[in-house]
PDB file of C-alpha atoms in Angstrom:
ATOM      1  CA  UNK A 115     -90.970 -65.719 -23.199  1.00  0.00           C
ATOM      2  CA  UNK A 116     -87.561 -65.854 -22.565  1.00  0.00           C
ATOM      3  CA  UNK A 117     -85.597 -63.211 -20.612  1.00  0.00           C
ATOM      4  CA  UNK A 118     -82.702 -62.112 -22.519  1.00  0.00           C
ATOM      5  CA  UNK A 119     -79.475 -63.369 -21.467  1.00  0.00           C
ATOM      6  CA  UNK A 120     -76.946 -61.249 -20.912  1.00  0.00           C
ATOM      7  CA  UNK A 121     -73.137 -61.273 -22.046  1.00  0.00           C
ATOM      8  CA  UNK A 122     -70.557 -62.179 -19.665  1.00  0.00           C
ATOM      9  CA  UNK A 123     -67.110 -60.518 -19.739  1.00  0.00           C
ATOM     10  CA  UNK A 124     -63.923 -62.811 -20.016  1.00  0.00           C
ATOM     11  CA  UNK A 125     -62.386 -63.793 -16.979  1.00  0.00           C
ATOM     12  CA  UNK A 126     -59.226 -62.283 -18.149  1.00  0.00           C
ATOM     13  CA  UNK A 127     -60.608 -58.592 -18.614  1.00  0.00           C
ATOM     14  CA  UNK A 128     -61.935 -58.949 -15.248  1.00  0.00           C
ATOM     15  CA  UNK A 129     -58.124 -60.031 -13.340  1.00  0.00           C
ATOM     16  CA  UNK A 130     -56.455 -57.002 -15.122  1.00  0.00           C
ATOM     17  CA  UNK A 131     -59.061 -54.275 -14.044  1.00  0.00           C
ATOM     18  CA  UNK A 132     -59.004 -55.732 -10.286  1.00  0.00           C
ATOM     19  CA  UNK A 133     -55.297 -55.263 -10.559  1.00  0.00           C
ATOM     20  CA  UNK A 134     -55.735 -52.130 -12.037  1.00  0.00           C
ATOM     21  CA  UNK A 135     -57.753 -51.059  -8.859  1.00  0.00           C
ATOM     22  CA  UNK A 136     -55.513 -52.195  -6.502  1.00  0.00           C
ATOM     23  CA  UNK A 137     -52.905 -50.239  -7.602  1.00  0.00           C
ATOM     24  CA  UNK A 138     -54.580 -47.241  -7.644  1.00  0.00           C
ATOM     25  CA  UNK A 139     -56.008 -47.354  -4.506  1.00  0.00           C
ATOM     26  CA  UNK A 140     -52.088 -48.052  -3.314  1.00  0.00           C
ATOM     27  CA  UNK A 141     -51.119 -44.659  -5.161  1.00  0.00           C
ATOM     28  CA  UNK A 142     -53.990 -42.709  -3.732  1.00  0.00           C
ATOM     29  CA  UNK A 143     -52.870 -43.997  -0.332  1.00  0.00           C
ATOM     30  CA  UNK A 144     -48.947 -43.808  -0.321  1.00  0.00           C
ATOM     31  CA  UNK A 145     -47.723 -41.962  -3.112  1.00  0.00           C
ATOM     32  CA  UNK A 146     -46.666 -37.927  -2.464  1.00  0.00           C
ATOM     33  CA  UNK A 147     -48.933 -35.576  -3.271  1.00  0.00           C
ATOM     34  CA  UNK A 148     -47.895 -32.938  -6.217  1.00  0.00           C
ATOM     35  CA  UNK A 149     -47.247 -29.700  -3.835  1.00  0.00           C
ATOM     36  CA  UNK A 150     -44.620 -31.344  -1.912  1.00  0.00           C
ATOM     37  CA  UNK A 151     -42.966 -32.853  -5.322  1.00  0.00           C
ATOM     38  CA  UNK A 152     -42.688 -29.413  -6.829  1.00  0.00           C
ATOM     39  CA  UNK A 153     -41.554 -27.834  -3.431  1.00  0.00           C
ATOM     40  CA  UNK A 154     -38.379 -29.674  -3.337  1.00  0.00           C
ATOM     41  CA  UNK A 155     -36.359 -28.508  -6.412  1.00  0.00           C
ATOM     42  CA  UNK A 156     -37.082 -25.297  -4.894  1.00  0.00           C
ATOM     43  CA  UNK A 157     -35.292 -25.845  -2.167  1.00  0.00           C
ATOM     44  CA  UNK A 158     -32.294 -27.593  -3.696  1.00  0.00           C
ATOM     45  CA  UNK A 159     -31.796 -24.339  -5.565  1.00  0.00           C
ATOM     46  CA  UNK A 160     -31.849 -22.033  -2.390  1.00  0.00           C
ATOM     47  CA  UNK A 161     -29.520 -23.786  -0.078  1.00  0.00           C
ATOM     48  CA  UNK A 162     -26.607 -23.885  -3.212  1.00  0.00           C
ATOM     49  CA  UNK A 163     -25.954 -20.325  -3.518  1.00  0.00           C
ATOM     50  CA  UNK A 164     -24.631 -19.638  -0.036  1.00  0.00           C
ATOM     51  CA  UNK A 165     -22.201 -22.919  -0.329  1.00  0.00           C
ATOM     52  CA  UNK A 166     -20.912 -20.848  -3.314  1.00  0.00           C
ATOM     53  CA  UNK A 167     -20.503 -17.945  -1.282  1.00  0.00           C
ATOM     54  CA  UNK A 168     -18.531 -19.451   1.434  1.00  0.00           C
ATOM     55  CA  UNK A 169     -16.307 -21.360  -0.675  1.00  0.00           C
ATOM     56  CA  UNK A 170     -15.038 -17.603  -2.210  1.00  0.00           C
ATOM     57  CA  UNK A 171     -14.831 -15.605   1.061  1.00  0.00           C
ATOM     58  CA  UNK A 172     -14.923 -17.646   4.097  1.00  0.00           C
ATOM     59  CA  UNK A 173     -16.998 -16.199   6.898  1.00  0.00           C
ATOM     60  CA  UNK A 174     -14.741 -13.868   9.413  1.00  0.00           C
ATOM     61  CA  UNK A 175     -11.542 -14.150   7.160  1.00  0.00           C
ATOM     62  CA  UNK A 176      -9.839 -11.291   5.550  1.00  0.00           C
ATOM     63  CA  UNK A 177      -7.911 -10.960   2.658  1.00  0.00           C
ATOM     64  CA  UNK A 178      -4.730  -9.261   2.355  1.00  0.00           C
ATOM     65  CA  UNK A 179      -4.013  -6.916  -0.760  1.00  0.00           C
ATOM     66  CA  UNK A 180      -1.145  -4.949   0.414  1.00  0.00           C
ATOM     67  CA  UNK A 181       2.065  -5.537   2.620  1.00  0.00           C
ATOM     68  CA  UNK A 182       3.701  -1.736   3.943  1.00  0.00           C
ATOM     69  CA  UNK A 183       5.964  -3.351   5.500  1.00  0.00           C
ATOM     70  CA  UNK A 184       6.657  -6.941   7.159  1.00  0.00           C
ATOM     71  CA  UNK A 185       4.510  -5.518  10.796  1.00  0.00           C
ATOM     72  CA  UNK A 186       1.716  -3.382   8.676  1.00  0.00           C
ATOM     73  CA  UNK A 187      -0.952  -4.975   6.032  1.00  0.00           C
ATOM     74  CA  UNK A 188      -3.659  -3.905   4.335  1.00  0.00           C
ATOM     75  CA  UNK A 189      -7.088  -6.099   4.461  1.00  0.00           C
ATOM     76  CA  UNK A 190     -10.608  -6.427   3.007  1.00  0.00           C
ATOM     77  CA  UNK A 191     -12.854  -8.172   5.103  1.00  0.00           C
ATOM     78  CA  UNK A 192     -16.103  -8.571   7.313  1.00  0.00           C
ATOM     79  CA  UNK A 193     -15.133  -4.795   8.152  1.00  0.00           C
ATOM     80  CA  UNK A 194     -14.054  -3.306   4.886  1.00  0.00           C
ATOM     81  CA  UNK A 195     -10.769  -2.306   4.288  1.00  0.00           C
ATOM     82  CA  UNK A 196      -8.175  -1.887   6.871  1.00  0.00           C
ATOM     83  CA  UNK A 197      -4.905  -0.897   7.586  1.00  0.00           C
ATOM     84  CA  UNK A 198      -3.847  -3.203  10.654  1.00  0.00           C
ATOM     85  CA  UNK A 199      -0.407  -3.057  12.561  1.00  0.00           C
ATOM     86  CA  UNK A 200      -0.042  -6.684  13.483  1.00  0.00           C
ATOM     87  CA  UNK A 201       0.542  -6.615  17.719  1.00  0.00           C
ATOM     88  CA  UNK A 202       3.464  -8.226  18.861  1.00  0.00           C
ATOM     89  CA  UNK A 203       6.500  -7.191  16.373  1.00  0.00           C
ATOM     90  CA  UNK A 204       9.280  -4.748  15.337  1.00  0.00           C
ATOM     91  CA  UNK A 205      10.162  -4.412  11.969  1.00  0.00           C
ATOM     92  CA  UNK A 206      12.354  -2.944   9.860  1.00  0.00           C
ATOM     93  CA  UNK A 207      11.198  -0.106   7.894  1.00  0.00           C
ATOM     94  CA  UNK A 208      10.242  -0.971   3.999  1.00  0.00           C
ATOM     95  CA  UNK A 209      11.407   2.770   2.639  1.00  0.00           C
ATOM     96  CA  UNK A 210      15.313   1.797   3.350  1.00  0.00           C
ATOM     97  CA  UNK A 211      15.884   3.988   6.854  1.00  0.00           C
ATOM     98  CA  UNK A 212      16.262   0.581   8.357  1.00  0.00           C
ATOM     99  CA  UNK A 213      18.360  -2.812   8.081  1.00  0.00           C
ATOM    100  CA  UNK A 214      16.854  -5.564   6.790  1.00  0.00           C
ATOM    101  CA  UNK A 215      13.877  -3.617   5.570  1.00  0.00           C
ATOM    102  CA  UNK A 216      13.427  -5.060   1.986  1.00  0.00           C
ATOM    103  CA  UNK A 217      14.561  -8.704   2.820  1.00  0.00           C
ATOM    104  CA  UNK A 218      11.770  -8.512   5.779  1.00  0.00           C
ATOM    105  CA  UNK A 219       9.373  -7.211   3.307  1.00  0.00           C
ATOM    106  CA  UNK A 220       9.624  -9.471   0.600  1.00  0.00           C
ATOM    107  CA  UNK A 221       9.601 -12.583   3.070  1.00  0.00           C
ATOM    108  CA  UNK A 222       6.735 -11.185   4.131  1.00  0.00           C
ATOM    109  CA  UNK A 223       5.071 -10.601   0.914  1.00  0.00           C
ATOM    110  CA  UNK A 224       5.164 -13.943   0.332  1.00  0.00           C
ATOM    111  CA  UNK A 225       3.942 -15.657   3.172  1.00  0.00           C
ATOM    112  CA  UNK A 226       0.613 -13.065   3.411  1.00  0.00           C
ATOM    113  CA  UNK A 227       0.255 -11.799  -0.240  1.00  0.00           C
ATOM    114  CA  UNK A 228      -3.493 -12.323  -1.204  1.00  0.00           C
ATOM    115  CA  UNK A 229      -3.531 -14.601   1.686  1.00  0.00           C
ATOM    116  CA  UNK A 230      -7.015 -15.320   3.929  1.00  0.00           C
ATOM    117  CA  UNK A 231      -6.778 -14.648   7.692  1.00  0.00           C
ATOM    118  CA  UNK A 232      -7.771 -14.234  10.766  1.00  0.00           C
ATOM    119  CA  UNK A 233      -7.650 -11.485  12.692  1.00  0.00           C
ATOM    120  CA  UNK A 234      -7.654 -10.834  16.689  1.00  0.00           C
ATOM    121  CA  UNK A 235      -8.682  -7.333  17.340  1.00  0.00           C
ATOM    122  CA  UNK A 236      -6.983  -5.371  19.741  1.00  0.00           C
ATOM    123  CA  UNK A 237      -9.629  -4.222  22.289  1.00  0.00           C
ATOM    124  CA  UNK A 238      -8.048  -0.772  22.936  1.00  0.00           C
ATOM    125  CA  UNK A 239      -6.902   0.019  19.861  1.00  0.00           C
ATOM    126  CA  UNK A 240      -9.179  -1.158  16.525  1.00  0.00           C
ATOM    127  CA  UNK A 241      -5.782  -0.819  13.840  1.00  0.00           C
ATOM    128  CA  UNK A 242      -3.712  -3.344  15.632  1.00  0.00           C
ATOM    129  CA  UNK A 243      -4.868  -7.080  15.750  1.00  0.00           C
ATOM    130  CA  UNK A 244      -2.776 -10.296  15.742  1.00  0.00           C
ATOM    131  CA  UNK A 245      -2.858 -12.772  12.667  1.00  0.00           C
ATOM    132  CA  UNK A 246      -3.361 -16.096  12.001  1.00  0.00           C
ATOM    133  CA  UNK A 247      -2.864 -18.059   8.598  1.00  0.00           C
ATOM    134  CA  UNK A 248      -5.040 -20.628   7.396  1.00  0.00           C
ATOM    135  CA  UNK A 249      -3.325 -23.404   9.127  1.00  0.00           C
ATOM    136  CA  UNK A 250      -3.851 -21.659  12.602  1.00  0.00           C
ATOM    137  CA  UNK A 251       0.182 -20.453  13.560  1.00  0.00           C
ATOM    138  CA  UNK A 252       0.347 -17.254  14.414  1.00  0.00           C
ATOM    139  CA  UNK A 253       2.102 -15.024  12.069  1.00  0.00           C
ATOM    140  CA  UNK A 254       4.012 -12.449  14.595  1.00  0.00           C
ATOM    141  CA  UNK A 255       5.633 -16.080  16.082  1.00  0.00           C
ATOM    142  CA  UNK A 256       7.025 -17.192  12.897  1.00  0.00           C
ATOM    143  CA  UNK A 257       8.035 -13.912  11.789  1.00  0.00           C
ATOM    144  CA  UNK A 258      10.408 -13.646  14.847  1.00  0.00           C
ATOM    145  CA  UNK A 259      11.311 -17.177  14.455  1.00  0.00           C
ATOM    146  CA  UNK A 260      12.485 -17.140  10.936  1.00  0.00           C
ATOM    147  CA  UNK A 261      14.844 -13.526  11.858  1.00  0.00           C
ATOM    148  CA  UNK A 262      12.532 -11.120   9.805  1.00  0.00           C
ATOM    149  CA  UNK A 263      10.676  -9.085  13.029  1.00  0.00           C
ATOM    150  CA  UNK A 264      11.859  -8.617  16.319  1.00  0.00           C
ATOM    151  CA  UNK A 265       9.634  -9.524  19.833  1.00  0.00           C
ATOM    152  CA  UNK A 266       7.605  -5.972  20.900  1.00  0.00           C
ATOM    153  CA  UNK A 267       5.240  -6.586  23.586  1.00  0.00           C
ATOM    154  CA  UNK A 268       5.389  -7.686  27.195  1.00  0.00           C
ATOM    155  CA  UNK A 269       2.766  -8.866  29.741  1.00  0.00           C
ATOM    156  CA  UNK A 270       0.525 -11.439  26.827  1.00  0.00           C
ATOM    157  CA  UNK A 271       0.246 -15.198  26.609  1.00  0.00           C
ATOM    158  CA  UNK A 272       2.094 -15.567  23.332  1.00  0.00           C
ATOM    159  CA  UNK A 273       5.218 -13.014  24.883  1.00  0.00           C
ATOM    160  CA  UNK A 274       6.974 -16.295  26.469  1.00  0.00           C
ATOM    161  CA  UNK A 275       6.535 -18.031  22.899  1.00  0.00           C
ATOM    162  CA  UNK A 276       8.165 -14.963  21.129  1.00  0.00           C
ATOM    163  CA  UNK A 277      10.601 -13.778  23.330  1.00  0.00           C
ATOM    164  CA  UNK A 278      11.973 -17.826  23.404  1.00  0.00           C
ATOM    165  CA  UNK A 279      12.114 -17.427  19.691  1.00  0.00           C
ATOM    166  CA  UNK A 280      13.627 -14.218  19.488  1.00  0.00           C
ATOM    167  CA  UNK A 281      16.368 -15.968  21.485  1.00  0.00           C
ATOM    168  CA  UNK A 282      16.722 -18.722  19.088  1.00  0.00           C
ATOM    169  CA  UNK A 283      16.877 -16.575  16.769  1.00  0.00           C
ATOM    170  CA  UNK A 284      19.753 -13.855  17.565  1.00  0.00           C
ATOM    171  CA  UNK A 285      21.519 -16.828  18.470  1.00  0.00           C
ATOM    172  CA  UNK A 286      21.559 -18.469  15.212  1.00  0.00           C
ATOM    173  CA  UNK A 287      22.204 -15.420  13.575  1.00  0.00           C
ATOM    174  CA  UNK A 288      19.308 -15.776  11.472  1.00  0.00           C
ATOM    175  CA  UNK A 289      17.827 -12.839   9.202  1.00  0.00           C
ATOM    176  CA  UNK A 290      18.283  -9.842  10.718  1.00  0.00           C
ATOM    177  CA  UNK A 291      20.471 -11.135  13.577  1.00  0.00           C
ATOM    178  CA  UNK A 292      23.365 -11.542  11.042  1.00  0.00           C
ATOM    179  CA  UNK A 293      25.864  -9.151  10.277  1.00  0.00           C
ATOM    180  CA  UNK A 294      25.749  -6.021   9.243  1.00  0.00           C
ATOM    181  CA  UNK A 295      22.368  -5.507  11.092  1.00  0.00           C
ATOM    182  CA  UNK A 296      22.916  -7.334  14.128  1.00  0.00           C
ATOM    183  CA  UNK A 297      19.756  -7.052  15.529  1.00  0.00           C
ATOM    184  CA  UNK A 298      19.844  -3.207  14.958  1.00  0.00           C
ATOM    185  CA  UNK A 299      16.436  -2.535  13.018  1.00  0.00           C
ATOM    186  CA  UNK A 300      15.812   1.399  12.940  1.00  0.00           C
ATOM    187  CA  UNK A 301      19.076   2.480  11.648  1.00  0.00           C
ATOM    188  CA  UNK A 302      20.935   1.368   8.452  1.00  0.00           C
ATOM    189  CA  UNK A 303      23.776  -0.946   8.762  1.00  0.00           C
ATOM    190  CA  UNK A 304      27.613  -0.036   8.749  1.00  0.00           C
ATOM    191  CA  UNK A 305      29.808  -0.228   6.505  1.00  0.00           C
ATOM    192  CA  UNK A 306      31.910  -3.541   7.129  1.00  0.00           C
ATOM    193  CA  UNK A 307      35.264  -2.923   7.453  1.00  0.00           C
ATOM    194  CA  UNK A 308      36.455  -4.083   4.047  1.00  0.00           C
ATOM    195  CA  UNK A 309      34.301  -2.162   2.264  1.00  0.00           C
ATOM    196  CA  UNK A 310      35.937   0.625   3.957  1.00  0.00           C
ATOM    197  CA  UNK A 311      39.035   2.544   1.631  1.00  0.00           C
ATOM    198  CA  UNK A 312      41.798   3.189   3.430  1.00  0.00           C
ATOM    199  CA  UNK A 313      42.417   6.925   3.611  1.00  0.00           C
ATOM    200  CA  UNK A 314      44.626   8.176   0.851  1.00  0.00           C
ATOM    201  CA  UNK A 315      48.225   9.598   2.251  1.00  0.00           C
ATOM    202  CA  UNK A 316      48.886  13.388   2.325  1.00  0.00           C
ATOM    203  CA  UNK A 317      50.235  14.463  -0.694  1.00  0.00           C
ATOM    204  CA  UNK A 318      53.419  15.728   0.821  1.00  0.00           C
ATOM    205  CA  UNK A 319      54.046  19.094  -0.898  1.00  0.00           C
ATOM    206  CA  UNK A 320      57.602  20.714  -1.715  1.00  0.00           C
ATOM    207  CA  UNK A 321      57.771  24.356  -1.013  1.00  0.00           C
ATOM    208  CA  UNK A 322      59.816  26.046  -3.737  1.00  0.00           C
ATOM    209  CA  UNK A 323      62.426  28.504  -2.287  1.00  0.00           C
ATOM    210  CA  UNK A 324      61.747  32.032  -3.256  1.00  0.00           C
ATOM    211  CA  UNK A 325      63.553  33.042  -6.432  1.00  0.00           C
ATOM    212  CA  UNK A 326      67.505  35.129  -5.526  1.00  0.00           C
ATOM    213  CA  UNK A 327      66.398  38.355  -6.610  1.00  0.00           C
ATOM    214  CA  UNK A 328      69.175  39.429  -9.538  1.00  0.00           C
ATOM    215  CA  UNK A 329      71.642  41.747  -8.519  1.00  0.00           C
ATOM    216  CA  UNK A 330      71.013  45.037 -10.126  1.00  0.00           C
ATOM    217  CA  UNK A 331      73.179  45.571 -12.826  1.00  0.00           C
ATOM    218  CA  UNK A 332      75.872  48.755 -11.775  1.00  0.00           C
ATOM    219  CA  UNK A 333      74.697  51.834 -13.346  1.00  0.00           C
ATOM    220  CA  UNK A 334      77.109  52.408 -16.705  1.00  0.00           C
ATOM    221  CA  UNK A 335      79.243  55.591 -15.873  1.00  0.00           C
ATOM    222  CA  UNK A 336      78.306  58.380 -17.479  1.00  0.00           C
ATOM    223  CA  UNK A 337      80.513  61.227 -18.382  1.00  0.00           C
ATOM    224  CA  UNK A 338      78.520  64.388 -17.226  1.00  0.00           C
ATOM    225  CA  UNK A 339      79.210  66.974 -19.651  1.00  0.00           C
ATOM    226  CA  UNK A 340      80.450  70.455 -18.547  1.00  0.00           C
ATOM    227  CA  UNK A 341      77.518  72.852 -18.916  1.00  0.00           C
ATOM    228  CA  UNK A 342      78.237  75.467 -20.837  1.00  0.00           C
ATOM    229  CA  UNK A 343      80.709  78.473 -18.884  1.00  0.00           C
ATOM    230  CA  UNK A 344      80.857  81.683 -19.439  1.00  0.00           C
ATOM    231  CA  UNK A 345      84.891  81.806 -18.357  1.00  0.00           C
ATOM    232  CA  UNK A 346      87.309  81.595 -21.179  1.00  0.00           C
ATOM    233  CA  UNK A 347      89.521  78.343 -21.549  1.00  0.00           C
ATOM    234  CA  UNK A 348      88.268  74.504 -21.379  1.00  0.00           C
ATOM    235  CA  UNK A 349      89.259  74.032 -18.061  1.00  0.00           C
ATOM    236  CA  UNK A 350      86.093  72.615 -15.741  1.00  0.00           C
ATOM    237  CA  UNK A 351      85.393  72.694 -12.059  1.00  0.00           C
ATOM    238  CA  UNK A 352      82.632  70.440 -10.722  1.00  0.00           C
ATOM    239  CA  UNK A 353      82.686  72.088  -7.546  1.00  0.00           C
ATOM    240  CA  UNK A 354      84.585  75.097  -5.522  1.00  0.00           C
ATOM    241  CA  UNK A 355      86.612  72.209  -3.600  1.00  0.00           C
ATOM    242  CA  UNK A 356      88.083  70.878  -7.324  1.00  0.00           C
ATOM    243  CA  UNK A 357      88.781  74.484  -8.095  1.00  0.00           C
ATOM    244  CA  UNK A 358      91.067  75.319  -4.857  1.00  0.00           C
ATOM    245  CA  UNK A 359      92.550  71.752  -5.330  1.00  0.00           C
ATOM    246  CA  UNK A 360      93.405  73.027  -8.496  1.00  0.00           C
ATOM    247  CA  UNK A 361      94.944  76.045  -7.408  1.00  0.00           C
ATOM    248  CA  UNK A 362      92.552  78.336  -9.418  1.00  0.00           C
ATOM    249  CA  UNK A 363      90.040  79.452  -6.956  1.00  0.00           C
ATOM    250  CA  UNK A 364      89.142  82.319  -6.859  1.00  0.00           C
ATOM    251  CA  UNK A 365      87.787  82.069 -10.473  1.00  0.00           C
ATOM    252  CA  UNK A 366      86.513  85.186 -12.144  1.00  0.00           C
ATOM    253  CA  UNK A 367      84.472  86.320 -15.019  1.00  0.00           C
ATOM    254  CA  UNK A 368      86.076  85.256 -17.954  1.00  0.00           C
ATOM    255  CA  UNK A 369      88.297  83.036 -16.548  1.00  0.00           C
ATOM    256  CA  UNK A 370      89.230  79.860 -17.257  1.00  0.00           C
ATOM    257  CA  UNK A 371      86.450  76.996 -15.265  1.00  0.00           C
ATOM    258  CA  UNK A 372      84.473  80.059 -13.680  1.00  0.00           C
ATOM    259  CA  UNK A 373      80.656  79.249 -14.608  1.00  0.00           C
ATOM    260  CA  UNK A 374      77.869  81.316 -13.020  1.00  0.00           C
ATOM    261  CA  UNK A 375      76.694  77.583 -10.681  1.00  0.00           C
ATOM    262  CA  UNK A 376      79.691  78.279  -8.881  1.00  0.00           C
ATOM    263  CA  UNK A 377      79.183  82.367  -8.099  1.00  0.00           C
ATOM    264  CA  UNK A 378      76.595  82.098  -5.455  1.00  0.00           C
ATOM    265  CA  UNK A 379      76.074  85.763  -5.293  1.00  0.00           C
ATOM    266  CA  UNK A 380      76.784  86.405  -8.639  1.00  0.00           C
ATOM    267  CA  UNK A 381      78.678  89.580  -8.162  1.00  0.00           C
ATOM    268  CA  UNK A 382      81.404  88.107 -10.588  1.00  0.00           C
ATOM    269  CA  UNK A 383      83.711  86.141  -8.283  1.00  0.00           C
ATOM    270  CA  UNK A 384      82.882  81.911  -7.996  1.00  0.00           C
ATOM    271  CA  UNK A 385      84.658  79.972  -4.853  1.00  0.00           C
ATOM    272  CA  UNK A 386      85.841  83.203  -2.857  1.00  0.00           C
TER     273      UNK A 386
END
């Protein structure tokens, strides 16, 4: 008997199978493991969060949230909320008790409000610090140059620059160096001569002479009615002198001109 003949595969099928086999071997050798592929997205998502955080709040920076005056600000940052006095400056108070206070505060508000700044805190006083803007410029130097503050400190590297800036601002009459302040910031400005009204001339008062007293009218002559006499006749003598002048004395009771008023001793005879 003949042995059964085996069925042979076509050559093209053998070639295809051989190609898939080669690809499988290469993939097993050089392809990444599934664990590594799944780990990559996780790492990418982890690094994305810090990037967003640093863009909203730069590390080491402070956000200026309030302007008290041109030399005092309130900030929020790595140390929390702090009230900071900017070193190197003498500024007029913004409450109106000094000269150029409102103008200095407005300039500081325009330069610093809602801006991120860098603070170099004083080692001796944590409430005092130098302040730099985002471009690296020193705020106190800019304020002195523009005439919105005066130079205050001595003995530091920046003092020479601030002193020179103050001299330039004074020469150019910038800001608080111009009238009416003329560099004086601790007291209100004196009123200019043109705004002071001249004193009113003294009022001349005319003193009226006292009224001349009117002369009292002379008394009207009165005729004294002769009192009733106890003597006879119509003769009347005012006194004994009058009776004597008329050669009528002495007068006796019943005689013309006798009256009791002339008879002192009441003996019936008057003007004895």
